[in-house]
């Protein structure tokens, strides 16, 4: 990290950043410039650590930062919060109150910031009170929006590093097509080590081992200001250029041909070691054969290299590469599906409406039946096949009729295990649409996040309704339905490279009015149900009571998660019983009609 009290000739980016924040014209002689200093951070450097004493405010001029909360185990990077892009500020509260830093901030690429400390700001505020008022209003706005949806990690991505792991016809074709699709989104400049001169750079090329002149750095920053995207093309035979652009990138896209070995390339390891400071978020794109060939072996690619996300591009599925384009351009959409037992069939109707309205799902996750429906959507099957799969599994397969002696649960769960294995026997990382689900550790109450490994086992864990279905075993621990801790895991989706999140909540609980003042005995209930002329009591089934108790206990958390979504859908399915699988068609249709209406209105309002 390097600091400078001299803002030089008051770089126009510095002026523009200050003007944007304070809402007033800042000229080169403005007294504010005498009170600030510039700070340069190399990729990987920490601007601040959680718990540090704080008395200064920072504005990001160029580059990109990440905010992290310390984990329960003390790790600095315990929980990712969001990314900070040019124009954002950090540290208002510490400037005003001197309170310790509440998060850690790390640069993911070479960055330039403006710093103003408490003493300098106090001096400035005496002479220019309007600046102090503007800061106070910004802090108030910050506090007011503290519960709002977190900023997308793909917000304002500009510099993308494209790094093919092998030079094959498939990788070359993909790189060209991605560049073309990005150009359709916005003005895009594609650069390689040999094409600089053609684009007007101050040098014609960067050879292996050559020093990178400062003039090129400034020129590249100018290109980022003038264009929507700068796409850096790397290759194995020029490590100098690759190391340099890795440190200038907002996201690194590794492109692998799935027909090749998943082992790390030697140059890849050397580049990683020499560019350890370049920690921009990493996306692995695996180029797959046609969809008639099942995806497999993804775990080997993920184990061989450190990446944050991965997606598959099948040779005969044009929307797969469009998904990559949406991710790197900040236009991807995530779908989160809540639990709700038989009401979860509504999720299939919601997805059908999305498809009809041209809203493709780029990432999907859920809990309990929401996890199962999400996995069905993520699988390489058609919408009609998804409906048939759900119908055959839950209506014809009758997984809730697998009763047993109630030692751990009302049903054995073996029928559900068989159905999940029969229809959804995939590895999570091999799914064409990225997927996750959650379950609950029965010992600690902590959340298990399932993003890799055996899909049927993850779904069985996420849908292990307490008292109804036996607990699953995860890492030799009893695990129950994820609805107990997080029935609408929007917070997990916030950490994915999506810019919009749609969530579907099914947790409204219909009131049950009974027709007695004292609870009847089991024999009285039995006589009413099976003997003629006996009084019939309006008694909810034991499974319904258990399901409702699970949902009621997490309703406030569901409400909190729903507020984080860009759009929350609540299909009108409360009149259907939690185990009313015979109403499959009606529940699907209710989800479809509600989603069609709400999504149409949302699209009209958001453009």
Coordinates of C-alpha atoms in Angstrom, one line a residue:
X1 CA 0.0 0.0 0.0
X2 CA 1.3 3.4 -0.9
X3 CA 0.0 6.8 0.2
X4 CA 0.4 10.2 -1.3
X5 CA -0.6 13.6 0.2
X6 CA -0.2 15.1 -3.3
X7 CA -3.1 14.6 -5.6
X8 CA -0.9 15.8 -8.4
X9 CA -2.7 17.7 -11.0
X10 CA -6.0 16.6 -9.4
X11 CA -6.6 13.6 -11.6
X12 CA -9.9 14.0 -13.2
X13 CA -11.0 10.6 -11.8
X14 CA -10.4 12.0 -8.3
X15 CA -12.3 15.1 -9.0
X16 CA -15.2 13.1 -10.5
X17 CA -15.4 10.8 -7.5
X18 CA -15.5 13.7 -5.0
X19 CA -18.1 15.5 -7.1
X20 CA -20.3 12.4 -7.3
X21 CA -20.2 11.9 -3.5
X22 CA -20.6 15.5 -2.3
X23 CA -22.9 16.6 -5.1
X24 CA -20.9 19.8 -5.8
X25 CA -18.4 21.0 -8.3
X26 CA -14.8 20.3 -7.2
X27 CA -12.2 22.3 -9.1
X28 CA -8.4 21.9 -9.0
X29 CA -8.1 24.6 -6.4
X30 CA -10.9 23.4 -4.1
X31 CA -9.8 23.4 -0.4
X32 CA -11.1 19.8 -0.2
X33 CA -8.1 18.6 -2.2
X34 CA -5.7 20.0 0.4
X35 CA -7.3 17.7 3.0
X36 CA -7.3 14.4 1.2
X37 CA -4.6 12.0 0.2
X38 CA -4.5 9.2 -2.4
X39 CA -3.8 5.7 -1.5
X40 CA -2.8 2.9 -3.8
X41 CA -3.6 -0.7 -3.0
X42 CA -2.1 -3.6 -4.8
X43 CA -4.4 -6.5 -5.5
X44 CA -4.6 -8.7 -2.4
X45 CA -3.7 -5.8 0.1
X46 CA -6.1 -5.1 2.9
X47 CA -7.4 -1.6 3.3
X48 CA -8.7 -2.4 6.8
X49 CA -9.3 -5.3 9.1
X50 CA -12.4 -6.0 11.1
X51 CA -12.0 -4.5 14.6
X52 CA -9.3 -1.9 13.6
X53 CA -9.7 1.5 15.1
X54 CA -11.2 3.8 12.5
X55 CA -11.2 7.6 12.0
X56 CA -11.1 7.9 8.2
X57 CA -13.3 7.8 5.2
X58 CA -12.3 6.3 1.8
X59 CA -13.6 6.8 -1.7
X60 CA -12.8 4.2 -4.4
X61 CA -11.6 5.9 -7.6
X62 CA -10.6 2.9 -9.6
X63 CA -10.2 -0.8 -9.0
X64 CA -12.4 -3.1 -6.9
X65 CA -12.7 -4.1 -3.3
X66 CA -14.4 -6.9 -1.3
X67 CA -16.0 -6.6 2.1
X68 CA -15.7 -9.6 4.5
X69 CA -17.0 -10.4 7.9
X70 CA -14.8 -12.5 10.2
X71 CA -15.9 -16.1 10.6
X72 CA -16.8 -17.8 13.9
X73 CA -13.5 -19.6 13.7
X74 CA -11.6 -16.3 13.5
X75 CA -10.8 -16.4 9.8
X76 CA -10.5 -13.0 8.3
X77 CA -12.5 -14.0 5.2
X78 CA -15.3 -15.9 7.0
X79 CA -18.3 -14.5 5.2
X80 CA -18.4 -12.6 1.9
X81 CA -20.6 -9.4 2.2
X82 CA -20.4 -7.5 -1.1
X83 CA -18.0 -5.8 -3.5
X84 CA -17.1 -2.1 -3.6
X85 CA -16.8 -0.5 -7.0
X86 CA -15.6 3.0 -8.2
X87 CA -17.7 5.7 -6.8
X88 CA -18.5 3.8 -3.6
X89 CA -17.3 5.0 -0.1
X90 CA -16.2 3.1 2.9
X91 CA -15.9 4.3 6.5
X92 CA -18.5 7.1 7.1
X93 CA -19.5 5.8 10.5
X94 CA -15.9 5.5 11.7
X95 CA -15.1 9.0 10.5
X96 CA -18.0 10.4 12.5
X97 CA -17.8 8.2 15.6
X98 CA -14.4 6.7 15.7
X99 CA -16.0 3.3 16.1
X100 CA -13.9 0.2 15.2
X101 CA -14.2 -1.2 11.7
X102 CA -17.1 -3.6 11.4
X103 CA -15.8 -5.4 8.3
X104 CA -12.6 -6.2 6.6
X105 CA -11.9 -4.6 3.2
X106 CA -9.5 -6.2 0.7
X107 CA -8.5 -5.1 -2.8
X108 CA -9.1 -7.8 -5.5
X109 CA -7.2 -5.8 -8.1
X110 CA -4.9 -2.8 -8.2
X111 CA -6.9 0.1 -6.8
X112 CA -6.7 3.8 -6.2
X113 CA -8.6 5.4 -3.3
X114 CA -9.0 8.9 -1.7
X115 CA -8.6 9.1 2.1
X116 CA -9.8 11.8 4.4
X117 CA -9.2 11.5 8.2
X118 CA -11.3 12.9 11.1
X119 CA -9.0 15.8 11.8
X120 CA -8.9 17.0 8.2
X121 CA -12.6 16.6 7.9
X122 CA -13.3 18.6 11.1
X123 CA -11.1 21.4 9.8
X124 CA -12.9 21.3 6.4
X125 CA -16.4 21.3 8.0
X126 CA -15.7 24.5 9.8
X127 CA -15.1 26.3 6.6
X128 CA -17.5 24.4 4.4
X129 CA -20.4 23.1 6.6
X130 CA -22.4 22.0 3.5
X131 CA -19.8 19.2 2.9
X132 CA -20.4 18.0 6.5
X133 CA -24.1 18.1 6.0
X134 CA -23.8 16.1 2.8
X135 CA -21.7 13.5 4.7
X136 CA -24.3 13.3 7.4
X137 CA -27.1 12.8 4.9
X138 CA -25.1 10.0 3.2
X139 CA -24.6 8.3 6.6
X140 CA -28.4 8.5 7.3
X141 CA -29.1 7.0 3.9
X142 CA -26.6 4.2 4.6
X143 CA -28.2 3.3 7.9
X144 CA -31.7 3.4 6.4
X145 CA -30.7 0.9 3.7
X146 CA -28.7 -1.4 6.0
X147 CA -31.5 -4.0 5.8
X148 CA -31.9 -3.7 2.1
X149 CA -30.7 -6.1 -0.5
X150 CA -26.9 -6.4 -0.6
X151 CA -25.1 -5.0 -3.7
X152 CA -24.5 -7.6 -6.4
X153 CA -21.0 -9.0 -6.6
X154 CA -21.2 -8.6 -10.4
X155 CA -22.2 -4.9 -10.2
X156 CA -20.3 -2.7 -12.6
X157 CA -18.0 -5.4 -13.8
X158 CA -15.8 -3.8 -16.5
X159 CA -12.5 -5.5 -16.8
X160 CA -12.8 -9.3 -17.6
X161 CA -9.8 -11.6 -17.9
X162 CA -10.4 -14.5 -20.3
X163 CA -8.0 -17.3 -19.7
X164 CA -8.3 -20.4 -21.8
X165 CA -6.7 -23.5 -20.1
X166 CA -6.1 -25.1 -23.5
X167 CA -5.9 -23.7 -27.0
X168 CA -8.5 -25.9 -28.7
X169 CA -11.1 -25.1 -31.4
X170 CA -13.9 -25.2 -28.8
X171 CA -12.1 -22.7 -26.5
X172 CA -11.3 -20.3 -29.4
X173 CA -14.9 -20.5 -30.6
X174 CA -16.2 -19.8 -27.1
X175 CA -13.9 -16.8 -26.5
X176 CA -14.9 -15.2 -29.8
X177 CA -18.6 -15.8 -29.2
X178 CA -18.4 -14.3 -25.7
X179 CA -16.7 -11.2 -27.0
X180 CA -19.5 -10.8 -29.6
X181 CA -22.2 -11.2 -27.1
X182 CA -20.6 -8.8 -24.7
X183 CA -20.4 -6.3 -27.6
X184 CA -24.2 -6.6 -28.0
X185 CA -24.6 -5.6 -24.3
X186 CA -22.3 -2.6 -24.5
X187 CA -19.2 -1.1 -26.0
X188 CA -16.5 -3.8 -25.6
X189 CA -12.8 -3.6 -26.3
X190 CA -11.0 -6.9 -26.7
X191 CA -7.3 -6.8 -26.0
X192 CA -4.5 -9.3 -26.2
X193 CA -0.7 -8.9 -25.7
X194 CA -0.3 -8.6 -29.5
X195 CA -3.2 -6.4 -30.4
X196 CA -2.5 -3.3 -28.3
X197 CA -1.3 -1.2 -31.2
X198 CA -4.4 -1.9 -33.2
X199 CA -6.5 -0.4 -30.4
X200 CA -4.6 2.8 -30.0
X201 CA -2.5 1.9 -27.0
X202 CA 0.8 3.7 -26.3
X203 CA 2.7 0.5 -27.1
X204 CA 2.1 -2.1 -29.8
X205 CA 2.5 -5.2 -27.8
X206 CA 3.8 -6.8 -24.5
X207 CA 6.4 -9.5 -25.0
X208 CA 7.4 -12.2 -22.5
X209 CA 9.6 -10.6 -19.9
X210 CA 9.1 -7.0 -20.9
X211 CA 8.4 -4.3 -18.4
X212 CA 4.9 -2.8 -18.4
X213 CA 5.1 1.0 -18.9
X214 CA 3.0 3.2 -16.6
X215 CA 1.5 4.9 -19.7
X216 CA -0.2 1.6 -20.6
X217 CA -1.8 1.4 -17.2
X218 CA -3.3 4.9 -17.5
X219 CA -4.5 4.1 -21.0
X220 CA -6.3 1.0 -19.9
X221 CA -8.0 3.0 -17.1
X222 CA -9.1 5.4 -19.7
X223 CA -10.6 2.6 -21.8
X224 CA -12.5 1.3 -18.7
X225 CA -14.0 4.8 -18.3
X226 CA -15.0 5.1 -21.9
X227 CA -16.4 1.6 -22.5
X228 CA -18.8 -0.9 -20.9
X229 CA -16.3 -3.7 -21.0
X230 CA -12.6 -4.3 -21.5
X231 CA -12.0 -8.0 -22.3
X232 CA -8.4 -9.1 -21.7
X233 CA -7.4 -12.2 -23.7
X234 CA -4.6 -14.3 -22.1
X235 CA -2.5 -17.2 -23.3
X236 CA -0.1 -19.7 -21.9
X237 CA 2.9 -18.4 -23.8
X238 CA 3.0 -14.9 -22.4
X239 CA 3.1 -15.0 -18.6
X240 CA 4.1 -11.3 -18.3
X241 CA 0.9 -10.1 -20.0
X242 CA -1.2 -12.6 -18.1
X243 CA 0.2 -11.6 -14.7
X244 CA -0.4 -8.0 -15.5
X245 CA -4.0 -8.2 -16.6
X246 CA -4.9 -10.5 -13.8
X247 CA -4.1 -7.6 -11.5
X248 CA -6.3 -5.3 -13.5
X249 CA -9.4 -7.5 -13.7
X250 CA -12.7 -7.5 -11.9
X251 CA -13.4 -11.1 -12.8
X252 CA -11.2 -13.9 -14.2
X253 CA -12.9 -16.4 -16.5
X254 CA -11.1 -19.7 -16.9
X255 CA -12.2 -21.6 -20.0
X256 CA -11.7 -25.4 -20.0
X257 CA -12.5 -28.0 -22.6
X258 CA -14.1 -30.8 -20.7
X259 CA -12.7 -33.3 -23.2
X260 CA -9.2 -32.5 -21.9
X261 CA -7.5 -33.5 -18.6
X262 CA -8.8 -31.7 -15.5
X263 CA -5.3 -31.5 -14.0
X264 CA -3.8 -28.0 -13.5
X265 CA -1.5 -26.9 -16.3
X266 CA 2.1 -26.2 -15.3
X267 CA 1.9 -22.6 -16.6
X268 CA -1.4 -22.3 -14.7
X269 CA 0.3 -23.2 -11.4
X270 CA 3.3 -20.9 -12.1
X271 CA 0.9 -18.0 -12.9
X272 CA -1.1 -18.6 -9.8
X273 CA 2.0 -18.6 -7.6
X274 CA 3.4 -15.4 -9.2
X275 CA 0.1 -13.6 -9.2
X276 CA -1.1 -14.6 -5.7
X277 CA -2.2 -11.1 -5.1
X278 CA -4.7 -11.2 -8.0
X279 CA -7.8 -12.5 -6.2
X280 CA -10.6 -11.3 -8.4
X281 CA -13.6 -13.7 -8.3
X282 CA -12.9 -16.7 -10.5
X283 CA -15.4 -18.3 -12.8
X284 CA -14.6 -21.7 -14.4
X285 CA -16.5 -22.3 -17.7
X286 CA -16.4 -25.9 -18.8
X287 CA -17.2 -26.6 -22.5
X288 CA -19.2 -29.8 -22.7
X289 CA -20.2 -31.9 -25.6
X290 CA -23.9 -32.0 -26.8
X291 CA -26.6 -32.4 -24.2
X292 CA -27.1 -36.0 -25.2
X293 CA -23.9 -36.8 -23.4
X294 CA -24.3 -36.5 -19.6
X295 CA -22.0 -34.0 -17.8
X296 CA -19.6 -35.8 -15.5
X297 CA -16.2 -35.3 -13.9
X298 CA -16.7 -31.7 -12.9
X299 CA -15.4 -32.4 -9.4
X300 CA -11.9 -33.2 -10.8
X301 CA -11.7 -29.7 -12.4
X302 CA -12.8 -28.0 -9.2
X303 CA -10.4 -29.9 -7.1
X304 CA -7.5 -29.0 -9.3
X305 CA -7.8 -25.2 -9.1
X306 CA -9.2 -22.6 -6.8
X307 CA -12.4 -21.0 -8.3
X308 CA -15.4 -19.3 -6.8
X309 CA -18.0 -20.5 -9.3
X310 CA -18.4 -22.8 -12.3
X311 CA -20.9 -23.1 -15.2
X312 CA -21.3 -25.5 -18.1
X313 CA -21.6 -24.7 -21.7
X314 CA -23.0 -27.5 -23.8
X315 CA -22.3 -27.6 -27.5
X316 CA -25.9 -27.6 -28.6
X317 CA -27.4 -25.3 -26.0
X318 CA -27.0 -21.6 -27.1
X319 CA -28.5 -20.3 -23.8
X320 CA -25.6 -21.8 -21.9
X321 CA -23.1 -19.3 -23.3
X322 CA -25.8 -16.6 -22.9
X323 CA -25.8 -17.5 -19.2
X324 CA -22.0 -16.8 -19.1
X325 CA -22.6 -13.5 -20.8
X326 CA -25.3 -12.6 -18.3
X327 CA -23.1 -13.5 -15.4
X328 CA -20.0 -11.4 -16.5
X329 CA -22.2 -8.5 -17.7
X330 CA -24.1 -8.3 -14.4
X331 CA -27.4 -9.4 -15.8
X332 CA -27.8 -12.9 -14.3
X333 CA -30.9 -13.9 -12.4
X334 CA -31.2 -16.2 -9.4
X335 CA -34.3 -18.1 -8.3
X336 CA -34.8 -19.1 -4.6
X337 CA -37.6 -21.6 -3.7
X338 CA -39.0 -22.0 -0.2
X339 CA -40.2 -25.2 1.5
X340 CA -43.9 -25.9 2.0
X341 CA -44.5 -29.6 1.4
X342 CA -47.1 -30.3 -1.3
X343 CA -47.5 -26.6 -1.9
X344 CA -44.0 -26.7 -3.4
X345 CA -45.6 -27.9 -6.6
X346 CA -46.4 -24.2 -7.2
X347 CA -42.7 -23.7 -8.0
X348 CA -43.0 -25.6 -11.2
X349 CA -45.8 -23.2 -12.3
X350 CA -43.7 -20.2 -11.4
X351 CA -40.8 -21.6 -13.5
X352 CA -43.1 -22.2 -16.5
X353 CA -44.3 -18.5 -16.3
X354 CA -40.7 -17.4 -16.2
X355 CA -39.8 -19.3 -19.3
X356 CA -42.8 -18.0 -21.2
X357 CA -41.9 -14.4 -20.3
X358 CA -38.2 -14.8 -21.3
X359 CA -36.7 -14.9 -17.8
X360 CA -34.1 -17.7 -17.9
X361 CA -32.8 -19.0 -14.5
X362 CA -29.0 -18.6 -14.2
X363 CA -28.7 -19.9 -10.6
X364 CA -31.2 -21.7 -8.4
X365 CA -31.4 -22.8 -4.8
X366 CA -34.0 -23.8 -2.2
X367 CA -35.0 -25.6 0.9
X368 CA -36.9 -28.8 1.5
X369 CA -39.5 -29.3 -1.3
X370 CA -38.1 -26.1 -2.7
X371 CA -34.7 -27.8 -3.0
X372 CA -36.3 -30.8 -4.8
X373 CA -38.2 -28.6 -7.2
X374 CA -35.1 -26.5 -7.8
X375 CA -33.1 -29.6 -8.6
X376 CA -35.8 -30.7 -11.0
X377 CA -35.5 -27.4 -12.8
X378 CA -31.7 -27.5 -12.8
X379 CA -31.7 -31.0 -14.4
X380 CA -31.1 -31.4 -18.2
X381 CA -34.8 -32.2 -18.9
X382 CA -37.7 -30.2 -20.4
X383 CA -40.5 -28.4 -18.5
X384 CA -42.9 -31.2 -19.4
X385 CA -40.5 -33.8 -18.2
X386 CA -40.1 -31.8 -14.9
X387 CA -43.8 -31.9 -14.4
X388 CA -44.0 -35.6 -15.1
X389 CA -41.1 -36.3 -12.8
X390 CA -42.7 -34.4 -9.9
X391 CA -46.1 -36.0 -10.6
X392 CA -44.7 -39.6 -10.7
X393 CA -42.6 -39.0 -7.7
X394 CA -45.0 -37.3 -5.3
X395 CA -48.5 -38.2 -6.6
X396 CA -48.0 -41.7 -8.0
X397 CA -45.0 -42.6 -5.9
X398 CA -46.7 -41.6 -2.6
X399 CA -43.5 -41.0 -0.6
X400 CA -45.6 -39.8 2.4
X401 CA -47.4 -43.1 2.7
X402 CA -44.3 -45.1 3.7
X403 CA -45.4 -45.4 7.3
X404 CA -43.4 -47.2 10.0
X405 CA -43.3 -47.6 13.8
X406 CA -42.7 -44.0 14.9
X407 CA -39.3 -44.4 16.7
X408 CA -37.6 -41.5 14.8
X409 CA -40.3 -40.5 12.3
X410 CA -43.8 -41.3 11.0
X411 CA -42.5 -42.7 7.7
X412 CA -39.4 -44.7 6.9
X413 CA -38.2 -42.4 4.1
X414 CA -37.0 -45.4 2.0
X415 CA -39.6 -44.7 -0.7
X416 CA -38.4 -41.1 -1.0
X417 CA -34.8 -42.2 -1.1
X418 CA -35.6 -44.6 -3.9
X419 CA -37.5 -41.9 -5.9
X420 CA -34.8 -39.3 -5.5
X421 CA -32.1 -41.9 -6.6
X422 CA -34.3 -43.1 -9.5
X423 CA -35.0 -39.6 -11.0
X424 CA -32.3 -37.2 -9.7
X425 CA -29.2 -39.3 -9.6
X426 CA -26.6 -36.6 -10.4
X427 CA -23.7 -34.9 -8.8
X428 CA -24.6 -31.3 -7.9
X429 CA -21.6 -29.8 -9.7
X430 CA -22.6 -31.6 -12.9
X431 CA -26.0 -29.9 -13.2
X432 CA -26.4 -27.6 -16.2
X433 CA -27.9 -24.8 -14.0
X434 CA -25.8 -24.0 -10.9
X435 CA -27.7 -25.3 -7.8
X436 CA -27.5 -25.2 -4.0
X437 CA -29.7 -26.3 -1.1
X438 CA -29.5 -26.1 2.7
X439 CA -30.1 -28.4 5.6
X440 CA -29.8 -28.1 9.4
X441 CA -27.3 -29.8 11.7
X442 CA -29.5 -31.2 14.5
X443 CA -26.7 -31.0 17.1
X444 CA -25.6 -27.4 16.6
X445 CA -28.5 -25.8 14.7
X446 CA -26.0 -24.6 12.1
X447 CA -26.8 -24.5 8.4
X448 CA -25.3 -27.0 6.0
X449 CA -24.8 -25.6 2.4
X450 CA -24.9 -28.3 -0.3
X451 CA -23.2 -27.2 -3.5
X452 CA -21.2 -30.2 -4.4
X453 CA -21.5 -34.0 -4.2
X454 CA -24.4 -36.5 -4.4
X455 CA -27.6 -34.7 -5.3
X456 CA -30.1 -37.3 -3.9
X457 CA -28.3 -37.3 -0.5
X458 CA -28.3 -33.4 -0.4
X459 CA -32.0 -33.3 -1.2
X460 CA -32.8 -36.0 1.3
X461 CA -31.1 -33.9 4.0
X462 CA -32.8 -30.7 3.0
X463 CA -36.2 -32.3 3.0
X464 CA -35.9 -34.4 6.2
X465 CA -39.0 -32.9 7.9
X466 CA -38.6 -33.3 11.7
X467 CA -40.7 -36.1 13.1
X468 CA -42.1 -37.0 9.6
X469 CA -39.0 -38.2 7.7
X470 CA -36.0 -39.7 9.4
X471 CA -32.9 -37.4 9.7
X472 CA -30.2 -37.8 7.1
X473 CA -26.5 -38.2 7.9
X474 CA -24.1 -35.5 6.8
X475 CA -20.5 -35.8 7.9
X476 CA -21.7 -38.4 10.5
X477 CA -24.1 -35.9 12.0
X478 CA -27.9 -36.1 12.1
X479 CA -29.3 -33.6 9.7
X480 CA -32.9 -32.3 9.3
X481 CA -34.9 -30.2 7.0
X482 CA -33.3 -26.9 6.1
X483 CA -36.6 -25.1 6.8
X484 CA -35.9 -25.3 10.5
X485 CA -33.1 -22.7 10.1
X486 CA -33.6 -21.0 6.6
X487 CA -36.7 -21.8 4.7
X488 CA -36.0 -19.1 2.0
X489 CA -32.1 -19.0 1.6
X490 CA -31.9 -15.7 -0.3
X491 CA -28.8 -14.8 1.7
X492 CA -26.9 -17.7 0.1
X493 CA -28.0 -16.5 -3.4
X494 CA -26.7 -13.0 -2.6
X495 CA -23.1 -14.4 -2.6
X496 CA -23.6 -15.8 -6.2
X497 CA -22.8 -13.8 -9.3
X498 CA -26.4 -12.7 -10.0
X499 CA -27.7 -9.2 -10.2
X500 CA -31.4 -10.0 -9.7
X501 CA -33.0 -12.4 -7.2
X502 CA -36.6 -13.8 -7.5
X503 CA -37.8 -15.6 -4.4
X504 CA -41.0 -17.8 -4.0
X505 CA -42.5 -18.0 -0.5
X506 CA -45.1 -20.6 0.4
X507 CA -45.1 -20.2 4.2
X508 CA -48.5 -18.5 4.8
X509 CA -50.3 -20.8 7.2
X510 CA -54.0 -21.1 7.0
X511 CA -55.8 -20.9 10.4
X512 CA -57.4 -24.1 11.7
X513 CA -60.6 -23.6 13.6
X514 CA -61.7 -26.6 15.7
X515 CA -65.2 -27.5 16.7
X516 CA -64.5 -28.5 20.3
X517 CA -63.3 -26.9 23.6
X518 CA -61.4 -29.8 24.9
X519 CA -59.1 -32.0 22.8
X520 CA -60.9 -35.3 22.2
X521 CA -59.3 -38.6 23.1
X522 CA -57.7 -40.7 20.4
X523 CA -60.5 -43.2 20.7
X524 CA -63.1 -40.5 20.2
X525 CA -61.3 -39.3 17.1
X526 CA -61.0 -42.9 15.9
X527 CA -64.8 -43.6 16.4
X528 CA -65.7 -40.4 14.6
X529 CA -63.6 -41.3 11.5
X530 CA -64.5 -45.0 11.2
X531 CA -67.8 -45.8 13.1
X532 CA -71.2 -44.6 11.8
X533 CA -73.3 -42.3 13.9
X534 CA -70.3 -41.2 16.0
X535 CA -69.3 -37.5 16.2
X536 CA -66.7 -36.5 13.7
X537 CA -64.1 -34.1 15.1
X538 CA -62.3 -31.5 12.9
X539 CA -58.8 -32.6 13.9
X540 CA -55.7 -31.8 11.8
X541 CA -53.4 -34.7 10.9
X542 CA -50.2 -35.2 13.0
X543 CA -48.1 -34.5 9.9
X544 CA -49.9 -31.2 9.3
X545 CA -49.3 -30.1 12.9
X546 CA -45.6 -30.9 12.6
X547 CA -45.2 -29.1 9.3
X548 CA -47.0 -26.0 10.5
X549 CA -44.9 -25.9 13.7
X550 CA -41.8 -26.0 11.6
X551 CA -42.9 -23.2 9.3
X552 CA -44.3 -21.0 12.2
X553 CA -41.0 -21.1 14.0
X554 CA -39.1 -19.6 11.1
X555 CA -41.7 -17.2 9.7
X556 CA -39.8 -14.0 10.8
X557 CA -36.6 -15.3 9.2
X558 CA -38.5 -16.0 6.0
X559 CA -39.9 -12.4 6.0
X560 CA -36.4 -11.1 6.5
X561 CA -35.0 -13.1 3.7
X562 CA -37.9 -12.1 1.4
X563 CA -37.1 -8.5 1.8
X564 CA -33.6 -9.2 0.4
X565 CA -35.1 -10.4 -3.0
X566 CA -35.7 -8.1 -5.9
X567 CA -39.1 -9.7 -6.3
X568 CA -41.0 -11.9 -3.8
X569 CA -43.7 -14.1 -5.1
X570 CA -46.3 -15.6 -2.8
X571 CA -48.6 -17.9 -4.8
X572 CA -52.1 -18.3 -3.3
X573 CA -51.8 -21.9 -2.1
X574 CA -52.7 -21.6 1.6
X575 CA -56.0 -23.4 1.0
X576 CA -54.1 -26.6 0.0
X577 CA -53.1 -28.9 2.8
X578 CA -49.4 -29.6 3.4
X579 CA -49.7 -33.2 2.3
X580 CA -52.4 -32.7 -0.3
X581 CA -50.5 -34.2 -3.2
X582 CA -53.7 -35.1 -5.0
X583 CA -54.1 -31.4 -5.8
X584 CA -50.9 -31.4 -7.9
X585 CA -52.4 -29.9 -11.0
X586 CA -54.3 -27.2 -9.2
X587 CA -51.2 -26.2 -7.1
X588 CA -49.0 -26.0 -10.2
X589 CA -51.6 -23.8 -12.0
X590 CA -52.0 -21.5 -9.0
X591 CA -48.2 -20.9 -9.0
X592 CA -48.3 -20.3 -12.8
X593 CA -51.2 -17.8 -12.8
X594 CA -49.8 -15.8 -9.9
X595 CA -46.3 -15.7 -11.3
X596 CA -47.5 -14.8 -14.8
X597 CA -49.4 -11.8 -13.4
X598 CA -46.8 -10.6 -10.9
X599 CA -43.8 -11.1 -13.3
X600 CA -45.6 -9.2 -16.1
X601 CA -46.2 -6.3 -13.8
X602 CA -42.6 -6.4 -12.5
X603 CA -41.1 -6.5 -16.0
X604 CA -43.2 -3.5 -17.0
X605 CA -42.0 -1.5 -14.0
X606 CA -38.3 -2.5 -14.3
X607 CA -38.0 -2.5 -18.1

